Coordinates of C-alpha atoms in Angstrom, one line a residue:
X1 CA 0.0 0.0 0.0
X2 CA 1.2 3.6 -0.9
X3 CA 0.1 7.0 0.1
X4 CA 0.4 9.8 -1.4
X5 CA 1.9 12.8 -0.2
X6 CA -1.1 14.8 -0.3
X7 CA -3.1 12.0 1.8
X8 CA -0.1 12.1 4.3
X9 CA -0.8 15.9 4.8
X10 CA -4.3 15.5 5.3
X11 CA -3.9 12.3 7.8
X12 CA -1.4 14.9 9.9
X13 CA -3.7 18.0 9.9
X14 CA -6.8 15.2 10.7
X15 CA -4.9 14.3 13.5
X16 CA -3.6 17.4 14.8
X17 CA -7.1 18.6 15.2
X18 CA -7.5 16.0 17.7
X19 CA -7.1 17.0 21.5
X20 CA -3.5 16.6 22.5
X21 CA -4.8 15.2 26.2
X22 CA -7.5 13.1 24.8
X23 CA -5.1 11.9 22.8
X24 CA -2.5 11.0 25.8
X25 CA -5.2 10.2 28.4
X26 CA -7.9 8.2 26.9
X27 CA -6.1 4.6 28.2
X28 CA -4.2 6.1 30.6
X29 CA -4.3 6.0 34.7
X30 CA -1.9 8.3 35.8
X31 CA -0.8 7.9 39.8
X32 CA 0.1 11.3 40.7
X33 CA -0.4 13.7 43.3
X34 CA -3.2 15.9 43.7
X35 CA -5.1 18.4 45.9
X36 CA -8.4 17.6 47.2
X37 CA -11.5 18.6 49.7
X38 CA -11.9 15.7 52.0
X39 CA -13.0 17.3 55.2
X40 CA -15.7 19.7 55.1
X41 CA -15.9 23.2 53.9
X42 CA -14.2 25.8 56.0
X43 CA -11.3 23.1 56.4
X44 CA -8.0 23.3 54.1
X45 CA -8.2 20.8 51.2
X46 CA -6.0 17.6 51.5
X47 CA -3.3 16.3 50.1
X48 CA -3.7 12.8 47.9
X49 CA -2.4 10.2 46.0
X50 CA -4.9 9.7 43.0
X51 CA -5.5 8.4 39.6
X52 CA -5.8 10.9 36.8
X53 CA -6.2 14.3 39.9
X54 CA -9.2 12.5 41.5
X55 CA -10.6 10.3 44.5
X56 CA -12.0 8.2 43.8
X57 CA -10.2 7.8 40.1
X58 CA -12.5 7.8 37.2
X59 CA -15.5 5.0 37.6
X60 CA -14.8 2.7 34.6
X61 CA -17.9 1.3 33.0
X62 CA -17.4 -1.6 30.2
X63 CA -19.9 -3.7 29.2
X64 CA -19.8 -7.6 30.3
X65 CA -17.4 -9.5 28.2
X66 CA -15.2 -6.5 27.0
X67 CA -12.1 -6.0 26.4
X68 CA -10.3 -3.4 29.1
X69 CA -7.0 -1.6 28.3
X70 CA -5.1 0.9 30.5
X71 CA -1.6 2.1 30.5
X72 CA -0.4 3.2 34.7
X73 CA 1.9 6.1 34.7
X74 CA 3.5 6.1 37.7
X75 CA 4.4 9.6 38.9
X76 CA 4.7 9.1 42.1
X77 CA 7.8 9.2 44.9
X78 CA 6.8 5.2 45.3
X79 CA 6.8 2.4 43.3
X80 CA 3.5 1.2 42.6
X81 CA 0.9 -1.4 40.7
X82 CA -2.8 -1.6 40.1
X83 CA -5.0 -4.9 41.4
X84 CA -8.6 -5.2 39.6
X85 CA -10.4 -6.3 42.5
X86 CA -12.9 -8.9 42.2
X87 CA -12.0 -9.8 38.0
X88 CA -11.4 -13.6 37.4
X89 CA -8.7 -12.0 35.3
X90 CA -5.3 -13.1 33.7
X91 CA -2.5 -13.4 36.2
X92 CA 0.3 -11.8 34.5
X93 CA -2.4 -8.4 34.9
X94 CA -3.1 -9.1 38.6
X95 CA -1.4 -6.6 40.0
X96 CA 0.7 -8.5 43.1
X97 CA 4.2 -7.6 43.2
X98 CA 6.7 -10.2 43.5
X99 CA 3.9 -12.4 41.9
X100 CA 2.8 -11.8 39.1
X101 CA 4.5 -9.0 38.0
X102 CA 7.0 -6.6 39.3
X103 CA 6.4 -3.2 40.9
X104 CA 6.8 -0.4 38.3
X105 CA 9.0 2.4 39.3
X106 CA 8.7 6.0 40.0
X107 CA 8.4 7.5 35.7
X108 CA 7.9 4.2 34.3
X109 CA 4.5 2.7 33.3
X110 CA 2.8 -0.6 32.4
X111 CA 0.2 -1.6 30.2
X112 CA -3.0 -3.8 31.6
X113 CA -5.1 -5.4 29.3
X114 CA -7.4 -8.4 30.1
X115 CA -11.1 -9.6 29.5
X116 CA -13.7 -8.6 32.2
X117 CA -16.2 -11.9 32.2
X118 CA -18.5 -11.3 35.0
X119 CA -21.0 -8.8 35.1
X120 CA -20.7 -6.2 38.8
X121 CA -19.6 -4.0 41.2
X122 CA -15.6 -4.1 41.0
X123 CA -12.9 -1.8 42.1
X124 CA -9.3 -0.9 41.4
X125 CA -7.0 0.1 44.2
X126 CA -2.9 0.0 44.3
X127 CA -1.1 -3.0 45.0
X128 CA 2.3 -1.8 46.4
X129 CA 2.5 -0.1 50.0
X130 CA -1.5 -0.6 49.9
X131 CA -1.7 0.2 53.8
X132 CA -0.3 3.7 52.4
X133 CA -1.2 4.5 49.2
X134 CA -4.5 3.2 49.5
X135 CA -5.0 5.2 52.3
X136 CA -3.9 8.4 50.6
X137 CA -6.6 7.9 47.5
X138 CA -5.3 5.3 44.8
X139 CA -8.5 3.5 44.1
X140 CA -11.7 3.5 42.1
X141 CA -14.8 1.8 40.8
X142 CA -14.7 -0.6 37.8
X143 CA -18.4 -1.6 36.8
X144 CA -19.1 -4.4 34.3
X145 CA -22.7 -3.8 33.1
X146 CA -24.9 -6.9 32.1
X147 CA -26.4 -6.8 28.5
X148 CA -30.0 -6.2 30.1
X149 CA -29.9 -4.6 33.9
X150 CA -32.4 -4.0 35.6
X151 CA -35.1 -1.0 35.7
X152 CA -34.1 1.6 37.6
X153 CA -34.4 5.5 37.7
X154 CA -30.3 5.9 38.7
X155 CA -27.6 3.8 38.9
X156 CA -25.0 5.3 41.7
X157 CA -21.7 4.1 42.2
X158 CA -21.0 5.0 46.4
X159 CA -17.3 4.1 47.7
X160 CA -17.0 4.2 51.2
X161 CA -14.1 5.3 52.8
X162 CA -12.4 6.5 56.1
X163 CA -9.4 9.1 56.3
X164 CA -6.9 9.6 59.3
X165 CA -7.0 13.6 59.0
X166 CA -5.0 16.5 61.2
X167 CA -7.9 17.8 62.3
X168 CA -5.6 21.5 62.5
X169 CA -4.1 21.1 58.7
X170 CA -6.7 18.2 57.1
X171 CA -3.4 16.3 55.9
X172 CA -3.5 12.6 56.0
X173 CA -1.3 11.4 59.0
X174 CA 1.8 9.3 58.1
X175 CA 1.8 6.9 60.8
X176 CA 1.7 4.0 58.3
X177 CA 3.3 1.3 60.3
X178 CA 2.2 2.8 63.6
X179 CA 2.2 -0.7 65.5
X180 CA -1.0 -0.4 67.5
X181 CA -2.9 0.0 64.3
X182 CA -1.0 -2.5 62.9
X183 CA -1.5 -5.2 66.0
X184 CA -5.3 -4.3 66.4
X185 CA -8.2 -3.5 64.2
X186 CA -5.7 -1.6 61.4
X187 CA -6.4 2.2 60.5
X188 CA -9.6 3.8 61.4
X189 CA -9.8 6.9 60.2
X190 CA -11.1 10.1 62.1
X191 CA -13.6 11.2 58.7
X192 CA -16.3 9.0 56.2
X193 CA -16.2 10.1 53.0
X194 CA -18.3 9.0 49.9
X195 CA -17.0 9.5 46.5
X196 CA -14.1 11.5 48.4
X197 CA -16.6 14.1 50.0
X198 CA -17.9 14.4 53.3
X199 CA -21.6 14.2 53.6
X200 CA -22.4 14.2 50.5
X201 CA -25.6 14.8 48.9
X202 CA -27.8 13.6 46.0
X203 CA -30.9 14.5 44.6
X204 CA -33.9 12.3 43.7
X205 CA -37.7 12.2 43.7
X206 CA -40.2 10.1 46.0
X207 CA -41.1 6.8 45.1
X208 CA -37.6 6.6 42.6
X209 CA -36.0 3.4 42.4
X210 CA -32.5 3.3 42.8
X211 CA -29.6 0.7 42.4
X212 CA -26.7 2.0 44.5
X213 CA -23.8 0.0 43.6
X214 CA -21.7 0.0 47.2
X215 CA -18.2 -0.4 47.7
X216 CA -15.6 -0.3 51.2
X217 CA -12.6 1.3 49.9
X218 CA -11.4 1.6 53.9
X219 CA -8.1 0.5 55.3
X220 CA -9.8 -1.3 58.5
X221 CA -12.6 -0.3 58.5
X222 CA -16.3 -2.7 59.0
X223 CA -19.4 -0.2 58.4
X224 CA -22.7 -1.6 59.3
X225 CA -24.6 -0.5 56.7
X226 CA -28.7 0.1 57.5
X227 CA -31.0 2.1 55.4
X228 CA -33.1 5.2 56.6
X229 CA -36.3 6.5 54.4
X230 CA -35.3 3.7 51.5
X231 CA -37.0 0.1 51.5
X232 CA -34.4 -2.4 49.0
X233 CA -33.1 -5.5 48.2
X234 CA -29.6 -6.9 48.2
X235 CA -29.2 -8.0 44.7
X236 CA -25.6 -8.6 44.8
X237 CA -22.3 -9.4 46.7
X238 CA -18.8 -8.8 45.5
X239 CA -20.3 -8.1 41.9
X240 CA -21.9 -11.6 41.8
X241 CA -26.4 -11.3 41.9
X242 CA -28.3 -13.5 44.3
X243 CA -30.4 -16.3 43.0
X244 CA -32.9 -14.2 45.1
X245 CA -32.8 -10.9 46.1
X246 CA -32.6 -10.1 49.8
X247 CA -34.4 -7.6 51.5
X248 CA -32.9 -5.7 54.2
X249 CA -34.5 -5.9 57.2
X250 CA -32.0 -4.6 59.8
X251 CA -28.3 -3.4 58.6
X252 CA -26.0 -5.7 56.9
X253 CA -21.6 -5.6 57.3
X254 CA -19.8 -4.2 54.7
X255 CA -16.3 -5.5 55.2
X256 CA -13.1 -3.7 53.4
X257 CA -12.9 -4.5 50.0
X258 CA -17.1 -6.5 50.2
X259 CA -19.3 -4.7 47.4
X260 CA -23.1 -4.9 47.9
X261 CA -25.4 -4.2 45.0
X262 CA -28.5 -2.7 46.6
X263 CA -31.4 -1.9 44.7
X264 CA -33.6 0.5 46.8
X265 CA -37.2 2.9 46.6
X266 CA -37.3 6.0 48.1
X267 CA -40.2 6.3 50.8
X268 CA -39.1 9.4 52.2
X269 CA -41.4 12.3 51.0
X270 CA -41.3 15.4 49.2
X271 CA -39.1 18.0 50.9
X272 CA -37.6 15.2 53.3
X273 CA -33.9 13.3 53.5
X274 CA -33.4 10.1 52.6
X275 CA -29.8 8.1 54.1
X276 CA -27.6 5.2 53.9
X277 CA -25.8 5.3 57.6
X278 CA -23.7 2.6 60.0
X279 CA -24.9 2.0 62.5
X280 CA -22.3 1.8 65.6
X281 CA -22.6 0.6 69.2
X282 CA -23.2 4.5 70.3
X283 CA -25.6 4.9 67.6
X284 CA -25.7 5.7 64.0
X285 CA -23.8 8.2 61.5
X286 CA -24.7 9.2 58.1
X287 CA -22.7 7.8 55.1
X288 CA -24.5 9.1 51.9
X289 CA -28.2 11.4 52.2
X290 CA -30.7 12.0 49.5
X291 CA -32.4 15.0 49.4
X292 CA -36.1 14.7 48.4
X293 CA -37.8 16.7 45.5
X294 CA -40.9 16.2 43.4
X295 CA -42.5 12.5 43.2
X296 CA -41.7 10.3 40.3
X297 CA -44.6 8.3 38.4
X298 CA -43.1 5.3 39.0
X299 CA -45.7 3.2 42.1
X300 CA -43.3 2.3 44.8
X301 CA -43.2 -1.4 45.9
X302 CA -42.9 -3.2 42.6
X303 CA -41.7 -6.6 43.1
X304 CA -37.7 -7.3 42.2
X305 CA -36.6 -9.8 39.7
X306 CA -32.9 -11.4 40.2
X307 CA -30.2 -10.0 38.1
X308 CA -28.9 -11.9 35.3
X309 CA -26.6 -14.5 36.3
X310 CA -22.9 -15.0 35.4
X311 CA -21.2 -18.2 34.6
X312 CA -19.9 -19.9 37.1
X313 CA -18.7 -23.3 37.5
X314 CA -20.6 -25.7 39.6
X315 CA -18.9 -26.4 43.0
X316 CA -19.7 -29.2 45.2
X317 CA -19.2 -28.7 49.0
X318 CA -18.5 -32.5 50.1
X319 CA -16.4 -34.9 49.5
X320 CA -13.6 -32.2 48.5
X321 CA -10.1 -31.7 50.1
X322 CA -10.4 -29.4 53.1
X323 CA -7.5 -26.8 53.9
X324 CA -7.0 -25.4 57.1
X325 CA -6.0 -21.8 57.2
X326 CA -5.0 -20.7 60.8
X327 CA -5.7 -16.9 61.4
X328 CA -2.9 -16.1 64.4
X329 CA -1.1 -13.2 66.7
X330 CA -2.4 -9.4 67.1
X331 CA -3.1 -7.8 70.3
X332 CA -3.7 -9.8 73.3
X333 CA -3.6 -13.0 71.1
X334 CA 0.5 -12.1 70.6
X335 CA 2.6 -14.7 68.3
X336 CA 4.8 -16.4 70.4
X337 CA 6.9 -17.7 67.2
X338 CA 5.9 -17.5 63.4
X339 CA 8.6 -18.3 60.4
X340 CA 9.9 -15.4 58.7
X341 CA 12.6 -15.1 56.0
X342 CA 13.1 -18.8 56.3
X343 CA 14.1 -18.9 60.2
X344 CA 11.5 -19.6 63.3
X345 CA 11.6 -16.5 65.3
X346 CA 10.2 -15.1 68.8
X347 CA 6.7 -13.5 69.1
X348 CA 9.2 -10.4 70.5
X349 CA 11.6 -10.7 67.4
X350 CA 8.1 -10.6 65.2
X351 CA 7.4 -7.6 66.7
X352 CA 10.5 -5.6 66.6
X353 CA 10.2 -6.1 62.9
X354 CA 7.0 -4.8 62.4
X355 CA 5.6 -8.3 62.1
X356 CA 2.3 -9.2 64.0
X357 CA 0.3 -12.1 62.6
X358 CA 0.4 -15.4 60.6
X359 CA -1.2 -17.5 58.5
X360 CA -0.2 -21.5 59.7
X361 CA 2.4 -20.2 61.2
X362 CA 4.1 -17.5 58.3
X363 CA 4.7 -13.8 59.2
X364 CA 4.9 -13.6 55.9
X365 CA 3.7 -14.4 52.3
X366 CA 5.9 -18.5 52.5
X367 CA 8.3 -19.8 49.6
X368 CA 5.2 -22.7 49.5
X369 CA 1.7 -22.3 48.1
X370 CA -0.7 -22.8 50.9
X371 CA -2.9 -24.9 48.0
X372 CA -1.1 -26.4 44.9
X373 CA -4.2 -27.2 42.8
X374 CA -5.0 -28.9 39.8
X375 CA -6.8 -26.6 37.1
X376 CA -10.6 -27.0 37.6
X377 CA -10.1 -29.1 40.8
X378 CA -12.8 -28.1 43.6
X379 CA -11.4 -27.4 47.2
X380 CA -12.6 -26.3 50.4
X381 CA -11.0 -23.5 52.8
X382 CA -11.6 -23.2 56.4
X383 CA -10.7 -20.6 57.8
X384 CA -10.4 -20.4 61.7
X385 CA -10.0 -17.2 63.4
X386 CA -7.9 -17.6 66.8
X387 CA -7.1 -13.6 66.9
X388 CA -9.4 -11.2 68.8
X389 CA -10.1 -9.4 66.2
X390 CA -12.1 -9.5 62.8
X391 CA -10.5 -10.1 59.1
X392 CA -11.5 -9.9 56.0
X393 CA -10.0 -12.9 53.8
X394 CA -9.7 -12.0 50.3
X395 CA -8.7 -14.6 47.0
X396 CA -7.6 -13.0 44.1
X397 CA -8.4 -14.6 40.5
X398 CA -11.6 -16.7 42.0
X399 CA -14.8 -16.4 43.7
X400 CA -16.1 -18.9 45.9
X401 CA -18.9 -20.2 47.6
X402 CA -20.3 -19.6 51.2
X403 CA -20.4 -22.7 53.4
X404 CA -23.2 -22.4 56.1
X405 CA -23.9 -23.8 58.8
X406 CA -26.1 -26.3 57.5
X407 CA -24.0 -27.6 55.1
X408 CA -25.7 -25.9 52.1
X409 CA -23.8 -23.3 49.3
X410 CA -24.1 -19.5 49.9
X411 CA -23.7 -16.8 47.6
X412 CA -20.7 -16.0 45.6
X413 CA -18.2 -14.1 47.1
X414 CA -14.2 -12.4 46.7
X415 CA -14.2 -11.5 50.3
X416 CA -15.1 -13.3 53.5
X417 CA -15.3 -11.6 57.0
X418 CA -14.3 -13.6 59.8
X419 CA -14.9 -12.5 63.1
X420 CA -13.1 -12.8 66.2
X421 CA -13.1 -16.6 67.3
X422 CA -15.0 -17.6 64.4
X423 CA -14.4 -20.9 61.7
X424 CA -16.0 -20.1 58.0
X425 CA -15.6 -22.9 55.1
X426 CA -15.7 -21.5 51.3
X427 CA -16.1 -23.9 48.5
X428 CA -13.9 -23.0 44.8
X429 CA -13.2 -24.5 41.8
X430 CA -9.4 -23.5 41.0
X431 CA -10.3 -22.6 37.3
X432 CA -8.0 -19.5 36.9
X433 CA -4.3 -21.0 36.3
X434 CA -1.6 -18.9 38.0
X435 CA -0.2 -18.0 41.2
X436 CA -2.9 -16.1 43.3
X437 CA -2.2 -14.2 46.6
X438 CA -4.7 -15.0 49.4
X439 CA -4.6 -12.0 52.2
X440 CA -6.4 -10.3 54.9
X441 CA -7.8 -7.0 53.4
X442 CA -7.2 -4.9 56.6
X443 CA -4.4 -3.9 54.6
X444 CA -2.5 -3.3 57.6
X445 CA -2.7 -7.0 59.3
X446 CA -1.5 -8.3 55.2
X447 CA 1.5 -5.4 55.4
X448 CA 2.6 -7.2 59.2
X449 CA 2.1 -10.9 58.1
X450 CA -1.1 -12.2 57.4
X451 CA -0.8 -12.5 53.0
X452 CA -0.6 -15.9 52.0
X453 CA -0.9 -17.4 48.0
X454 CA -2.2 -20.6 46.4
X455 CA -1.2 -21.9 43.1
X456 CA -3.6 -23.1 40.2
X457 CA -1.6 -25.5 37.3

C-alpha cells in the first residue's frame, strides 16, 4: 500500500485537530499527586495520592465480556501497581508484586489489558504499599454492566471510605506502620467520606428506584450499613447477583474491600432526606443522604426480579479436600513464634520487625503455596479465626462459595469476613491458572504478616 503525499498531509492536519490530552489520556491512569477537599468546607483541602487528579479515580464502566486496556503512569515518589479487584482475570495483569508481576517504578508505566467476564460491582486500588497509598486515594470503581440490567431511575456508584485527617491542617497522617494499628483493628480513620466528599448529597424524587452499587474502599474499616427512608433488596455481593434478592431488614456488614449491590425505593417524601448510615454501638452516623424533590410516576413497591446471572462453574461442597488456614497473633492474642525469611523467630523478634500475625504459622507471604491445585479441581477452605479481632479474607483470580452452617452453598463471594473466634468454610473450583495471593484486606494485618498465596496449574 502507498500513500500519497497529499493524503499524508491530510492524515497529519486530521490528527492534529484532535485533543493533544485526549489523545495522551484516553487509556491512561496516571498515579500522581493531587489536591483535594476531603474534610468539610471551611477546612484546608488535603493532600492525595490519586489516579488521573481524583478520588476516587474515574469509575470505569465496560460492558460484560469486553475487552479493558489501561496504560499506569507512575508519577509518584513510590513504586506502585494496580490490582482489579474482584476480575477472574489473567495473572500476569493481577497486580501482586513479587507475583505476578514486578512493581513499576517512580516515571515508568505498564500496560493492563485483560477480558472482564463477569458482570458487577468491582474496584481498582494500588497493589504496592497498599496500607499507604491506599489510604492516601489510589483507588476506584470498575463496573461491568450486564447486557440487560435491571429498571431503575439511577444507577449510583458509592465508595466508602475512612481518612486519618489533622484535624488543625486536614493532611492525611503518616503513621503507616504505627504498631497499635497494625497489632489491632488496622487504621480507622477520624472522617467518612463517599466518593471522596464528606456528607455528601444527591438528589432524587419520591417513590424513585434506585440501584446504588456500594463499595468499602477503607483500610480497617467494617461499616454496618442500614437504610433510613429507602425500603431495598440486596441483589448482589462482591459483583456476583443472588439467585434471590434479599431484602434488608436490619443493617448488613460491609467489610473492606465487600461490594453490595442494593437496589432500593425511596419512601421518604417530598421535601424530606433520605440516608444510607452505619450504625455503631453509640448509635448511628450518616454515610450518603438524599435530598427529596418532586414525586416520580413510578408506584413504589414493585416486586424485584434477580439479576442476570454469570457463569460460574458448579462447585460441590463434600467430599472435596479441606484446607485449614489458621488466622494467628495481634493484640492480646500475641505470636509467640511464626517463620519469617526462612528462620522460626520469637513472638518479641516478630514484633520488633514490624511483624504481628500469621497464616499457619508464616509472618509472611511462605516460599510454599498454601494450596497447589489442579486446574478446575474443587477445594474447600476453612478458615479459623484464633485472633481477637475481625478479618477480612480475600482470594484473588476466583470467587467462591459460602459454606453455612447447615451444610448448604451460599452466595458468591471475593471476600469473606471472619470475626473474632470464628471458623467459616468456602467452597472454589481453582479454574483460573496462575499464582494467586490470598490475604487479609485490613491492609495493615496483610502489610505485618497475614498474606498468603495458592497456586492453580
Amino acid at each position: 500500500m502507498t500513500i500519497s503525499r497529499r493524503q499524508f498531509l491530510q492524515s497529519t492536519l486530521a490528527l492534529s485537530m484532535i485533543p493533544r490530552v485526549a489523545m495522551a489520556s484516553a487509556a491512561e491512569l496516571v498515579a500522581q499527586t493531587s489536591i483535594q477537599q476531603i474534610a468539610p468546607q471551611g477546612y484546608p483541602e488535603t493532600p492525595v495520592w490519586s489516579y488521573s487528579g481524583g478520588v476516587p479515580g474515574s469509575e470505569i464502566r465496560v460492558p460484560q465480556g469486553a475487552r479493558l486496556r489501561r496504560k499506569l503512569v507512575n508519577m509518584l515518589p513510590q513504586p506502585t501497581t494496580v490490582h482489579w479487584h474482584g476480575i477472574r482475570i489473567d495473572n500476569a495483569m493481577d497486580g501482586v508484586p513479587g507475583l505476578t508481576q514486578e512493581v513499576v517504578q517512580p516515571n515508568a508505566s505498564f500496560d493492563y489489558d485483560f477480558v472482564v467476564p463477569d458482570a458487577g460491582t468491582y474496584w481498582y486500588h494500588a497493589h504496592n504499599q497498599s496500607v499507604e497509598q491506599v489510604a492516601r486515594g489510589l483507588y476506584g470503581p470498575l463496573i461491568v454492566e450486564e447486557a440487560s440490567g435491571p429498571d431503575v431511575d439511577q444507577d449510583l456508584t458509592l465508595m466508602l471510605d475512612d481518612w486519618r485527617l489533622d484535624p488543625e491542617s486536614a493532611e492525611i497522617s503518616g503513621d503507616f506502620d504505627n504498631g497499635h494499628d497494625l497489632s489491632h483493628a488496622g487504621r480507622l480513620g477520624n472522617l467518612v467520606t463517599a466518593n471522596g466528599k464528606f456528607d455528601p448529597s444527591y438528589p432524587v424524587q419520591a417513590s424513585e428506584r434506585l440501584r446504588l452499587r456500594l463499595i468499602n474502599a477503607a483500610n480497617a474499616r467494617i461499616f454496618d450499613v442500614a437504610l433510613d427512608g429507602l425500603a431495598g433488596w440486596i441483589v448482589a455481593l462482591d459483583g456476583m447477583p443472588l439467585d434471590a434478592p434479599l431484602r434488608v431488614e436490619n443493617s448488613f456488614p460491609l467489610a473492606p474491600a465487600q461490594r453490595a449491590d442494593v437496589i432500593v425505593d425511596v419512601l421518604a417524601g417530598s421535601g424530606q432526606t433520605a440516608s444510607i448510615v452505619s450504625v455503631e454501638r453509640d448509635g448511628a452516623y450518616g454515610l450518603v443522604k438524599f435530598d427529596v424533590s418532586g414525586i416520580s410516576a413510578r408506584v413504589a413497591g414493585a416486586g424485584i426480579d434477580p439479576l442476570p446471572a454469570n457463569l460460574m462453574p458448579e462447585v460441590a461442597a463434600q467430599n472435596t479436600p479441606l484446607h485449614r488456614m489458621i488466622m494467628q497473633g495481634g493484640a492480646m492474642r500475641w505470636l509467640e513464634s511464626a517463620s519469617l525469611g526462612g528462620a522460626e523467630l520469637s513472638g518479641r523478634e516478630l514484633a520488633q520487625l514490624g511483624r504481628f500475625w500469621a497464616l499457619n504459622g508464616y509472618a509472611e507471604r511462605p516460599e510454599d503455596p498454601f494450596l497447589d491445585a489442579r486446574l478446575g479441581s474443587v477445594h474447600r477452605i476453612e478458615f479459623a479465626n484464633e485472633t481477637a479481632f475481625a478479618h477480612a479474607m480475600h482470594l484473588h483470580g476466583h470467587h467462591f462459595r459460602l459454606i453455612l452452617q447447615d451444610g448448604t452453598l451460599g452466595p458468591w463471594r471475593d471476600t469473606v469476613l471472619v470475626e473474632r473466634g470464628q471458623v467459616r468454610q468456602v467452597a472454589l473450583v481453582a479454574d483460573n491458572p496462575g499464582d494467586w495471593l490470598l490475604h487479609c484486606h485490613m491492609l495493615g494485618h496483610a502489610a505485618s504478616g497475614m498474606m498468603s498465596w495458592f497456586r492453580v496449574t
